[in-house]
Short mmCIF file of C-alpha atoms and ligand atoms in Angstrom, two decimals:
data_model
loop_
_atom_site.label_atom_id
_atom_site.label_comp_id
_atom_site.label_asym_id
_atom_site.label_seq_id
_atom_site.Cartn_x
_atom_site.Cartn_y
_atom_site.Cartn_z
CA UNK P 1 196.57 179.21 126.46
CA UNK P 2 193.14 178.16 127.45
CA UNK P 3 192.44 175.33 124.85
CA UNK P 4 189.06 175.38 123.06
CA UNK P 5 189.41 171.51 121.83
CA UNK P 6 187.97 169.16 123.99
CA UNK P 7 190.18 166.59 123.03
CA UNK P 8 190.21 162.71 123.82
CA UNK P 9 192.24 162.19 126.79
CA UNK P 10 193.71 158.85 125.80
CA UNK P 11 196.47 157.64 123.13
CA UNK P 12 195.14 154.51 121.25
CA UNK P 13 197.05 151.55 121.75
CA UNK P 14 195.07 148.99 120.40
CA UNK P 15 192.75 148.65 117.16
CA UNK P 16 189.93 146.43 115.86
CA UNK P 17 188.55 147.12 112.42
CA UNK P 18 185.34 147.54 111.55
CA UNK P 19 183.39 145.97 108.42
CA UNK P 20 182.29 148.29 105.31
CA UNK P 21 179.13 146.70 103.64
CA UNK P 22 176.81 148.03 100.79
CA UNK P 23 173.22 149.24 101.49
CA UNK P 24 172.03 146.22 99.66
CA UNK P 25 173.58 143.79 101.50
CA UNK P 26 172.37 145.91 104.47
CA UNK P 27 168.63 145.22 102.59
CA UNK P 28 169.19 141.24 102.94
CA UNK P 29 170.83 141.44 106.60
CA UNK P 30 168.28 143.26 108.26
CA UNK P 31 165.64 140.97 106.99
CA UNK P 32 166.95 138.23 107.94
CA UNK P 33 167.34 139.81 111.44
CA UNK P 34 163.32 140.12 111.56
CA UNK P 35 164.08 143.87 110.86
CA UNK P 36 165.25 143.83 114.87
CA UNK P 37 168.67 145.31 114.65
CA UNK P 38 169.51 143.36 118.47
CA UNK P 39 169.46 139.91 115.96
CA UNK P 40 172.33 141.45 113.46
CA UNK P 41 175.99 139.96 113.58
CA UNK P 42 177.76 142.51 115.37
CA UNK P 43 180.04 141.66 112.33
CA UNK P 44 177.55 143.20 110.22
CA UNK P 45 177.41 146.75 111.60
CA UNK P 46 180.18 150.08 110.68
CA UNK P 47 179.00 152.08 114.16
CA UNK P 48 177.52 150.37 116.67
CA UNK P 49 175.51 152.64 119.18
CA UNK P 50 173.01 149.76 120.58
CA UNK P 51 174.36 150.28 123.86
CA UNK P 52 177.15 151.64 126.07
CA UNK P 53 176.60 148.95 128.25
CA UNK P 54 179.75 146.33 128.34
CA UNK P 55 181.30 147.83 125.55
CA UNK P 56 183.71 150.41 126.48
CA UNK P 57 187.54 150.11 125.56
CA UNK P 58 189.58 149.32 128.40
CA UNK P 59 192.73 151.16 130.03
CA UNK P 60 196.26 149.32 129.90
CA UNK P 61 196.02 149.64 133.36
CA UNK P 62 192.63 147.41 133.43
CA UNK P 63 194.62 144.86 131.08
CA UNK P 64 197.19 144.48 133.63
CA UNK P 65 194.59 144.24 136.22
CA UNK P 66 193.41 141.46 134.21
CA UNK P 67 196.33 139.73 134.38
CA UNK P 68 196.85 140.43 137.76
CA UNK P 69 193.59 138.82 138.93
CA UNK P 70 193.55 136.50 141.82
CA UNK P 71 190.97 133.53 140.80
CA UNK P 72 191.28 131.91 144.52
CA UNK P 73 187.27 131.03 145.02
CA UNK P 74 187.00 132.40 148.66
CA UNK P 75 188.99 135.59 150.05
CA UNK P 76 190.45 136.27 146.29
CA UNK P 77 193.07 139.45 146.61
CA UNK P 78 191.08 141.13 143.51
CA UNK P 79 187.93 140.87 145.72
CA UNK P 80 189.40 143.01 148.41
CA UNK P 81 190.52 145.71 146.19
CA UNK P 82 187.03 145.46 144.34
CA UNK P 83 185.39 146.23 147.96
CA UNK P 84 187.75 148.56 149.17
CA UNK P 85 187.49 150.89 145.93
CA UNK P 86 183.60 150.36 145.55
CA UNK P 87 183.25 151.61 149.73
CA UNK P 88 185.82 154.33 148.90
CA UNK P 89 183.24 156.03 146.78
CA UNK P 90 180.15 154.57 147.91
CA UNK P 91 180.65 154.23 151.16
CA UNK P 92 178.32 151.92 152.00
CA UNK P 93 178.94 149.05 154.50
CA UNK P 94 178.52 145.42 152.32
CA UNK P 95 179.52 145.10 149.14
CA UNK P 96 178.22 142.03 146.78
CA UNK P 97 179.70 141.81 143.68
CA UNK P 98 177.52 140.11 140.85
CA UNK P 99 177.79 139.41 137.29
CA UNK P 100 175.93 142.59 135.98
CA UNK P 101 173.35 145.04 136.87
CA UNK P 102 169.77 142.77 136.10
CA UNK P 103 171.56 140.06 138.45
CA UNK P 104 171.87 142.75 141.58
CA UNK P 105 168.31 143.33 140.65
CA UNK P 106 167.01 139.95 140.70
CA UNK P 107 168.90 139.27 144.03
CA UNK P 108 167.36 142.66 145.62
CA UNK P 109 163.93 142.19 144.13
CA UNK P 110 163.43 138.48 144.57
CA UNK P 111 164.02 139.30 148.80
CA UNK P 112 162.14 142.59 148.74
CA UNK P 113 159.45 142.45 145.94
CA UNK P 114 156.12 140.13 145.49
CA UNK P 115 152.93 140.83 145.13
CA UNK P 116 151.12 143.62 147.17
CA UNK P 117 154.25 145.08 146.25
CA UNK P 118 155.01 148.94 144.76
CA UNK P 119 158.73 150.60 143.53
CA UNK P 120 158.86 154.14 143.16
CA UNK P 121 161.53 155.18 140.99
CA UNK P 122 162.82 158.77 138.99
CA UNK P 123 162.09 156.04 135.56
CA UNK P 124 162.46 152.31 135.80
CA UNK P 125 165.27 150.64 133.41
CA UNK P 126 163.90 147.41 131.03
CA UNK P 127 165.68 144.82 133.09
CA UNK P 128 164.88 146.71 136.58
CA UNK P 129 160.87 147.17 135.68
CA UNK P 130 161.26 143.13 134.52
CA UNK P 131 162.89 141.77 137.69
CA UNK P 132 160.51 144.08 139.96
CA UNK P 133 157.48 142.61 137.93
CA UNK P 134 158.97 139.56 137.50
CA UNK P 135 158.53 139.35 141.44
CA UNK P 136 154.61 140.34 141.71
CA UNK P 137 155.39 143.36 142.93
CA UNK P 138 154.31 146.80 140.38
CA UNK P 139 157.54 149.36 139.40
CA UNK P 140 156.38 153.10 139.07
CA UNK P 141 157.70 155.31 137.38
CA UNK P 142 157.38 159.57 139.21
CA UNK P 143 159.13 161.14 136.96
CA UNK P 144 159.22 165.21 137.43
CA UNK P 145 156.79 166.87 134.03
CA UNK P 146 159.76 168.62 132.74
CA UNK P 147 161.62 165.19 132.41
CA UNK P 148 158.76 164.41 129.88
CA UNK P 149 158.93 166.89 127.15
CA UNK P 150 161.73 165.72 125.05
CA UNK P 151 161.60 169.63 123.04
CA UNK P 152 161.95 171.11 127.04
CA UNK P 153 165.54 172.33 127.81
CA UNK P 154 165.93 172.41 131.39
CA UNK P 155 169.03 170.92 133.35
CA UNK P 156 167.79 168.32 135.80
CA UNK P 157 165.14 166.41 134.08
CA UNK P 158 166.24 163.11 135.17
CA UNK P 159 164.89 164.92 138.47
CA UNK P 160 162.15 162.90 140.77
CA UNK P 161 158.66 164.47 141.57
CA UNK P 162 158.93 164.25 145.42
CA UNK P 163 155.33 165.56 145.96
CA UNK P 164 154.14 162.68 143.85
CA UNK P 165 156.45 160.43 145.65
CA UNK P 166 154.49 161.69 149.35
CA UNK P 167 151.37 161.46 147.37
CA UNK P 168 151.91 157.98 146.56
CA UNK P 169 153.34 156.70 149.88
CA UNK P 170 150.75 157.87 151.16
CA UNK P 171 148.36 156.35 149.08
CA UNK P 172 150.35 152.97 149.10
CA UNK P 173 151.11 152.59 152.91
CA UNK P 174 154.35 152.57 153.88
CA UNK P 175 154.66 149.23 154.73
CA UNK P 176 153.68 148.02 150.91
CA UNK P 177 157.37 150.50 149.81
CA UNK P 178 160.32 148.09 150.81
CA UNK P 179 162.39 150.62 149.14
CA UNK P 180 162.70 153.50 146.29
CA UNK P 181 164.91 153.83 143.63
CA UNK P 182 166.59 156.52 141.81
CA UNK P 183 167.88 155.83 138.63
CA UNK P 184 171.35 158.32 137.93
CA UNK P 185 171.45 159.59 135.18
CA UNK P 186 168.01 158.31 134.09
CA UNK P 187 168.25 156.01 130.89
CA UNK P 188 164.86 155.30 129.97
CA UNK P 189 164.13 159.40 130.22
CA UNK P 190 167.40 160.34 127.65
CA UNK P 191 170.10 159.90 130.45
CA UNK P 192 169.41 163.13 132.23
CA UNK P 193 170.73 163.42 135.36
CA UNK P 194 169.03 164.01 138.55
CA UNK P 195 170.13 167.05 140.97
CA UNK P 196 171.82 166.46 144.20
CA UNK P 197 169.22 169.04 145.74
CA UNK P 198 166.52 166.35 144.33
CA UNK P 199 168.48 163.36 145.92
CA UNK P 200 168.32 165.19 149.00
CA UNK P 201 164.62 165.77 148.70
CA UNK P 202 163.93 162.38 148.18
CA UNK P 203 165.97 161.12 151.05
CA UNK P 204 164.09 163.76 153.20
CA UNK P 205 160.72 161.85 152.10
CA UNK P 206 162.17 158.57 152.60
CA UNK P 207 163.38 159.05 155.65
CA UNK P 208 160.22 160.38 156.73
CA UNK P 209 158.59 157.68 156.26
CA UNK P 210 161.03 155.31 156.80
CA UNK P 211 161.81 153.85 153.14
CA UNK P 212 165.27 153.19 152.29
CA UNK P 213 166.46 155.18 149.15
CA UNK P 214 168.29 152.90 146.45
CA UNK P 215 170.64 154.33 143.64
CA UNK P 216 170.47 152.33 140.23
CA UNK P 217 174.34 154.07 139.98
CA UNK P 218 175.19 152.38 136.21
CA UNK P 219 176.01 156.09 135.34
CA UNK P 220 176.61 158.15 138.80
CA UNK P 221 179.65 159.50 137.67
CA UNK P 222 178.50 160.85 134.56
CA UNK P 223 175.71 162.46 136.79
CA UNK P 224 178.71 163.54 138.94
CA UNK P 225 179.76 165.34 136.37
CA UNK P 226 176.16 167.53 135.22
CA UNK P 227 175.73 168.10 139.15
CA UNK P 228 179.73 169.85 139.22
CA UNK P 229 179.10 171.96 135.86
CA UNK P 230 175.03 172.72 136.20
CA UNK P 231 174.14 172.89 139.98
CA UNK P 232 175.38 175.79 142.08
CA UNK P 233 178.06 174.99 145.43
CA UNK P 234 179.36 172.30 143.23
CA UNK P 235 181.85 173.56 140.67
CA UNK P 236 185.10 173.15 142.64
CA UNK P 237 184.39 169.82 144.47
CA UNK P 238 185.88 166.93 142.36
CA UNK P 239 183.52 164.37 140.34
CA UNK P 240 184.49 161.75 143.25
CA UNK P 241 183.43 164.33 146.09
CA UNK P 242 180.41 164.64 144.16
CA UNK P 243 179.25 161.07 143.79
CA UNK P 244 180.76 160.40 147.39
CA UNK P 245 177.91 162.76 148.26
CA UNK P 246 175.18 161.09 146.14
CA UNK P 247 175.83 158.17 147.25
CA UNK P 248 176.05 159.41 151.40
CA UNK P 249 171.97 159.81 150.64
CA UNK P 250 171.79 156.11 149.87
CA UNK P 251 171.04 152.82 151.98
CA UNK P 252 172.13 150.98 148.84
CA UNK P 253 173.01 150.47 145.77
CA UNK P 254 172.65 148.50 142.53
CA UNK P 255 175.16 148.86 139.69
CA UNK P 256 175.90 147.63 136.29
CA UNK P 257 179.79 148.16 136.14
CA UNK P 258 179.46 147.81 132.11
CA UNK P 259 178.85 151.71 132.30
CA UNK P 260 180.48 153.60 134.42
CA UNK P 261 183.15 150.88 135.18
CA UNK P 262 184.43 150.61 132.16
CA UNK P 263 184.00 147.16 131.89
CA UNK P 264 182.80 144.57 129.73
CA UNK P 265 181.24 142.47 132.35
CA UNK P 266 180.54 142.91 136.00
CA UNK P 267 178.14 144.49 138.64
CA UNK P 268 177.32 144.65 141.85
CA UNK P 269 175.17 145.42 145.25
CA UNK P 270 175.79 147.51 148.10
CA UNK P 271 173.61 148.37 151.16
CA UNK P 272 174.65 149.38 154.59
CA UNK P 273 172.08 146.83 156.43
CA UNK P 274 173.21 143.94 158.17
CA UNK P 275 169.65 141.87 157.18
CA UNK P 276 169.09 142.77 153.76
CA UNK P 277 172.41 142.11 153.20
CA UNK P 278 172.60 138.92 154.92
CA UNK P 279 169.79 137.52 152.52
CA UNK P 280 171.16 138.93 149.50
CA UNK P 281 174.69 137.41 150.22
CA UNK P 282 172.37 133.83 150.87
CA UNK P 283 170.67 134.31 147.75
CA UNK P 284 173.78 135.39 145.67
CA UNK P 285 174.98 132.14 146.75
CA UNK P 286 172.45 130.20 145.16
CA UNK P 287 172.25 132.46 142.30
CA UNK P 288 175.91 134.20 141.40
CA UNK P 289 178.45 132.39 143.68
CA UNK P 290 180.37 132.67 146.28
CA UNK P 291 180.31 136.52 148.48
CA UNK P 292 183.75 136.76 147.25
CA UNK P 293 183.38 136.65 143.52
CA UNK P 294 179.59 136.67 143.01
CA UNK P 295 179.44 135.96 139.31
CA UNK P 296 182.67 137.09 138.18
CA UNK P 297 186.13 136.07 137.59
CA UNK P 298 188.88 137.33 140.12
CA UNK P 299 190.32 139.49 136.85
CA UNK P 300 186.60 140.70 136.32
CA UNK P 301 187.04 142.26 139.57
CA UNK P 302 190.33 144.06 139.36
CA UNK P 303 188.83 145.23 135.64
CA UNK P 304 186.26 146.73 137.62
CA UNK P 305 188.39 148.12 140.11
CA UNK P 306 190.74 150.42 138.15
CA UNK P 307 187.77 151.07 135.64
CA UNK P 308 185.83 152.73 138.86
CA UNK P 309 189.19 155.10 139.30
CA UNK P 310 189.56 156.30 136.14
CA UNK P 311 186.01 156.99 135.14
CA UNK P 312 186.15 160.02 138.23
CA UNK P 313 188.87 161.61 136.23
CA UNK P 314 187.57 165.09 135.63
CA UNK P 315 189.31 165.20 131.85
CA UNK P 316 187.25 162.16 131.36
CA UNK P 317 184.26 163.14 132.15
CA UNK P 318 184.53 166.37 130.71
CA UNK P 319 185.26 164.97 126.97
CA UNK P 320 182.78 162.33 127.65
CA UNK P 321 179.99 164.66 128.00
CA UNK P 322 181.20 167.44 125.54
CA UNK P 323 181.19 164.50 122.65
CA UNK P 324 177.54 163.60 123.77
CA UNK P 325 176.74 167.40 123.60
CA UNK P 326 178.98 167.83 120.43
CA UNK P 327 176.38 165.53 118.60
CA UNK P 328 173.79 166.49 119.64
CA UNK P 329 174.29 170.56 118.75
CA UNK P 330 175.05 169.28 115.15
CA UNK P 331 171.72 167.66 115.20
CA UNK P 332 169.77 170.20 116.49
CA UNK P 333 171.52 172.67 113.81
CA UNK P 334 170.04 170.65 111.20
CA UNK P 335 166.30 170.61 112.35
CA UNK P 336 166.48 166.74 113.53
CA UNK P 337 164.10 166.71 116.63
CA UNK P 338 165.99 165.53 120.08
CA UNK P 339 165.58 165.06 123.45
CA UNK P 340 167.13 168.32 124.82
CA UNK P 341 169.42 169.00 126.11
CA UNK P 342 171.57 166.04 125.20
CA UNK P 343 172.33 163.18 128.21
CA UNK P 344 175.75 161.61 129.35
CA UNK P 345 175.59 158.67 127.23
CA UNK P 346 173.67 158.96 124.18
CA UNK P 347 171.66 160.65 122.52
CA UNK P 348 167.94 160.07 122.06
CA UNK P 349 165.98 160.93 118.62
CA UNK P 350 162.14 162.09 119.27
CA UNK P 351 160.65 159.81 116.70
CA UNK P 352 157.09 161.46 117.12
CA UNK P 353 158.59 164.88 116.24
CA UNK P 354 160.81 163.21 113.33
CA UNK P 355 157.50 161.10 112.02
CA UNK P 356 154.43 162.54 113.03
CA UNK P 357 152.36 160.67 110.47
CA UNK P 358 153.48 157.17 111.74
CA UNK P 359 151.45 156.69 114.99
CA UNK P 360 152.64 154.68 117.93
CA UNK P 361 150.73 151.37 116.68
CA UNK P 362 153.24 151.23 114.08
CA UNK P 363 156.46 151.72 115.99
CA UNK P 364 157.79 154.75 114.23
CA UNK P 365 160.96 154.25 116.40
CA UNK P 366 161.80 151.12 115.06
CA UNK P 367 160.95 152.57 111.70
CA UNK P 368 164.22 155.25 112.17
CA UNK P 369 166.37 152.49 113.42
CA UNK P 370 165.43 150.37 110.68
CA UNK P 371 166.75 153.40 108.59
CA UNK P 372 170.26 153.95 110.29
CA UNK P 373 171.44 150.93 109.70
CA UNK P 374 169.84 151.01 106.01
CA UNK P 375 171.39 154.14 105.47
CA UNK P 376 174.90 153.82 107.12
CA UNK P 377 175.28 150.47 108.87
CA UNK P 378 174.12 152.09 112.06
CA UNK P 379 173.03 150.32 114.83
CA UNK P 380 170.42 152.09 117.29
CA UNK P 381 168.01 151.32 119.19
CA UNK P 382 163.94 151.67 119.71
CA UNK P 383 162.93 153.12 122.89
CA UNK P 384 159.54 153.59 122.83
CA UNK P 385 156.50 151.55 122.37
CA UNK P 386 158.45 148.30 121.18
CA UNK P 387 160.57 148.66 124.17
CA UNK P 388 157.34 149.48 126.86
CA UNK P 389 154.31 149.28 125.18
CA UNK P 390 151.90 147.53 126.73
CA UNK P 391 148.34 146.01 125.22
CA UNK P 392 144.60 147.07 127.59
CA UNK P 393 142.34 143.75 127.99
CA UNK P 394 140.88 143.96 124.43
CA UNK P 395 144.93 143.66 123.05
CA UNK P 396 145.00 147.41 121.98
CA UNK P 397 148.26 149.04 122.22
CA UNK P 398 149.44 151.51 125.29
CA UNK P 399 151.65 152.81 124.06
CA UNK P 400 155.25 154.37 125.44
CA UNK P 401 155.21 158.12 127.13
CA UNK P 402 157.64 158.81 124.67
CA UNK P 403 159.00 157.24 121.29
CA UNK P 404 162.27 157.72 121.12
CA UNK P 405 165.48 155.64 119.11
CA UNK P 406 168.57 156.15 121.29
CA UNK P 407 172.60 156.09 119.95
CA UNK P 408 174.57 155.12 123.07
CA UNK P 409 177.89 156.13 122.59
CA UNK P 410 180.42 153.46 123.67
CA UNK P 411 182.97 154.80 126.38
CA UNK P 412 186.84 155.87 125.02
CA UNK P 413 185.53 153.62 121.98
CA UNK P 414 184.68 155.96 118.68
CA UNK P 415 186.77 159.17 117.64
CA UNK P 416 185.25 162.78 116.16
CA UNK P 417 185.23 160.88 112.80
CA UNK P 418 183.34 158.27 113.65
CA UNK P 419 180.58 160.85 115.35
CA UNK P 420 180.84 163.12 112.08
CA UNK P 421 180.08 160.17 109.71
CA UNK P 422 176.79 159.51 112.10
CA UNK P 423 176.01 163.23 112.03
CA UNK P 424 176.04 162.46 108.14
CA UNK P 425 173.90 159.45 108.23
CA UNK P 426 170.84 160.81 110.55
CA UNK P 427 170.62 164.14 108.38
CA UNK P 428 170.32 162.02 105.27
CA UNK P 429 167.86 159.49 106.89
CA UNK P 430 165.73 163.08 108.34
CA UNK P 431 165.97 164.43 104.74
CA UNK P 432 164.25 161.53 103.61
CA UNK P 433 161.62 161.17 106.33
CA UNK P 434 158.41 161.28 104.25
CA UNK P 435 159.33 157.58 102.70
CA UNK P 436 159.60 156.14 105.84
CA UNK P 437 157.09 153.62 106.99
CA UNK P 438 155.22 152.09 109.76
CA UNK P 439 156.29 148.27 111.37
CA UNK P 440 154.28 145.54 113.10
CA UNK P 441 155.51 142.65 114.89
CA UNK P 442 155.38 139.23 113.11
CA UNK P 443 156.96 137.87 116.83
CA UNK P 444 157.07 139.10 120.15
CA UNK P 445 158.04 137.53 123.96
CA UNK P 446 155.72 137.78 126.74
CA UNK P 447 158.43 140.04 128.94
CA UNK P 448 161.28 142.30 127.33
CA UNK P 449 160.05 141.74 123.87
CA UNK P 450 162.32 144.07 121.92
CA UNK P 451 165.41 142.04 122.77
CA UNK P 452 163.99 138.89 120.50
CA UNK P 453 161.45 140.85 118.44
CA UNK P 454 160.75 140.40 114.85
CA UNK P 455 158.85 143.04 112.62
CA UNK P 456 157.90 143.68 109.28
CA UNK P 457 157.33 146.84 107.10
CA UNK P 458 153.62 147.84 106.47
CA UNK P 459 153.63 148.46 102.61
N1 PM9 Q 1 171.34 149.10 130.44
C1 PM9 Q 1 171.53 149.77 128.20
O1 PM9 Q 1 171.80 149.50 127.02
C2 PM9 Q 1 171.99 147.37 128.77
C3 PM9 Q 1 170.87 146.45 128.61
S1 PM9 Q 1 169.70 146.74 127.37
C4 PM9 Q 1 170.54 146.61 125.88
O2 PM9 Q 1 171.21 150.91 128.57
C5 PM9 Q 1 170.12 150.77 134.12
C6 PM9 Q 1 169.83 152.21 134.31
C7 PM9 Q 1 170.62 150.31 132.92
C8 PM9 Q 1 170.88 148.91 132.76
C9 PM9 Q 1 171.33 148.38 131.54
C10 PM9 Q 1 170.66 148.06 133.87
C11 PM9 Q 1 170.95 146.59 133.80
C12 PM9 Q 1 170.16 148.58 135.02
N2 PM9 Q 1 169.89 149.92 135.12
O3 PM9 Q 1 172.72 145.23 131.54
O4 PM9 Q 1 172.15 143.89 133.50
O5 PM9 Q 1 170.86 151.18 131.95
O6 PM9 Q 1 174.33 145.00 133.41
O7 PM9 Q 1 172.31 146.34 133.73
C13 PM9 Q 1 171.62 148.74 129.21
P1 PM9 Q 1 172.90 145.03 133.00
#
């Protein structure tokens, strides 16, 4: 028989309960957290969907990789089968392993960035767009149209706009592009994933103009996966022949190994030039540690290791997506407005199509997250205009392209049941949309201000 079920394709071994807790004591928790779900006890939450980022359940075979790690500070075993497995897919030529995905950034954009300075990228993560402005330099964002209409279904829209990429090179000067970025599967844009043919494109541009092309890779194997089942010539190649070819495109690489590593901690840098590579190890030095270990333990490393072979697995990946996709079909059936079609890792609520009478100045993102977690202990998270707004020189709000609340969906972590109860909680909370109000911020940090935010209803 040709099964229809999609099932998970792991056993559990291991369990950690989670804590039931009434809507009223969810009333008194989430005020205390500045009505900024980020400032809630972990403790306090049923489902927690603020990120997939470091939070994924790990293999036995990770575990004993754990155990197995070699902590020697210089030339540690576990560092040698980190870089041998990381080349294996990437195959790039130096491999710098770091304590997560902002710290590769820092490292990269600290040597490359500064003032005078422009990134091109598909869409620019938080932490990225922080550590590129953080070093003078300005991080744009050339997404392709489709990728902007949340209520378009089309299969790439993670997809870069290469003529606006020439466009702005040209406009820019080559020599004020150290490098562009594409970000697979693109986060910030509902973690759709980008085309090979558009990788390819890029890379033609680049190379025209002699820009090295960077991957932000926290999710290339998920966007291994859309490339084998939506792009034609690719359905019998393997999700590691896939992302072997992404990644060929490439002169480097940043990664945050909580994603598609399966990890809780870890990241890392690759790049095949000698310089560049040279200054990052120098910096890393200063920064992370030694080459060897960069900001991890030697059992961080093997974690990372065995988590980069199992996430190719093509049963994996194909109940990973179909449980992002499962969601988000229920969702659509009942009306709730989405970014379609659903990503790899979560899925992203259009809050302007679910409140159109709360306008961006009052954050009706953070208004539905606010809800989730009122409704069913739900943790979520804004973004939108909390998460990118920006204010014009008289302190008026620009706000977001898009307001959107996204439900990251922890790797191997929740079951059907889990998903079902959401599906439950965000058609009550859409049922109920008309009492729904506005926020403003009683607090916010100069630079990645939702992380620390604190808000209060507008009555
Ligand atoms: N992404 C996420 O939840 C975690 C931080 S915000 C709660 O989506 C991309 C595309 C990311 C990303 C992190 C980073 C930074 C870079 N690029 O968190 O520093 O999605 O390991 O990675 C988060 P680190």
């Amino acid at each position: 028989m040709k099964p229809k079920t999609i099932i998970e394709p792991f056993k559990i071994k291991s369990v950690e309960p989670i804590r039931f807790t009434t809507r009223e004591e969810r009333e008194v928790l989430l005020k205390e957290a500045g009505y900024n779900p980020f400032l809630l006890p972990a403790d306090d939450v049923l489902i927690d969907l603020l990120t997939d980022s470091g939070t994924s359940a790990m293999s036995a075979k990770q575990w004993a990789g754990i155990m197995e790690g070699d902590e020697s500070y210089a030339g540690s075993k576990s560092f040698y089968r980190f870089e041998a497995v990381i080349k294996s897919i990437t195959n790039m030529k130096f491999i710098i392993p770091t304590h997560q995905g902002r710290a590769a950034e820092k490292i990269l954009f600290t040597i490359v960035g500064g003032p005078g300075k422009y990134f091109p990228n598909n869409t620019h993560f938080d932490t990225t767009r922080a550590n590129v402005e953080f070093s003078g330099a300005e991080a744009v964002d050339l997404l392709n149209e489709v990728g902007k209409h949340p209520e378009i279904r089309a299969d790439f829209k993670g997809n870069m706009d290469v003529e606006k990429l020439e466009a702005f090179i040209k406009e820019k000067g080559v020599e004020n592009i150290p490098l562009c970025m594409i970000t697979v599967t693109n986060n910030s844009g509902g973690g759709q994933p980008v085309s090979m043919q558009n990788i390819k494109d890029v890379k033609a541009v680049c190379n025209k103009y002699g820009i090295p092309l960077f991957l932000d890779a926290c999710r290339f194997a998920e966007n291994a996966y859309f490339i084998k089942i939506r792009e034609k010539g690719y359905e019998n190649k393997t999700p590691l022949e896939i992302a072997q070819e992404m990644f060929s495109y490439a002169d480097g690489v940043t990664m945050s190994a909580k994603k598609d590593a399966l990890v809780n901690i870890g990241g890392f840098l690759a790049m095949n030039d000698d310089e560049l590579a040279m200054k990052c190890r120098n910096l890393l030095i200063v920064t992370e540690g030694f080459p060897t270990y960069g900001g991890l333990a030697g059992r961080d490393l093997e974690a990372v290791a065995q988590g980069l072979l199992e996430i190719v697995d093509e049963h994996y990946l194909q109940y990973r997506i179909r449980s992002i996709e499962y969601l988000g079909e229920r969702l659509v059936a009942a009306g709730v407005p989405i970014i379609e079609p659903p990503g790899g890792h979560a899925i992203y609520i259009d809050a302007k199509r679910f409140l159109p009478n709360i306008p961006a100045d009052q954050y009706p993102g953070q208004s539905i997250v606010c809800e989730l977690y009122l409704e069913g202990g739900v943790r979520s998270v804004e973004i939108g205009s909390v998460m990118f707004g920006k204010y014009d020189k008289n302190g008026k709000l620009i706000p977001a392209m898009m307001e959107l609340v996204r439900m990251a969906i922890p790797r191997r972590v929740y079951t059907q049941s889990h998903i079902d109860y959401l599906i439950e909680v965000i058609i009550e909370v859409f049922k109920n949309r008309d009492k729904l109000k506005g926020y403003k911020f009683t607090y916010e940090a100069p630079m990645l201000r939702h992380f620390t935010a604190r808000f209060k209803p507008i009555i």
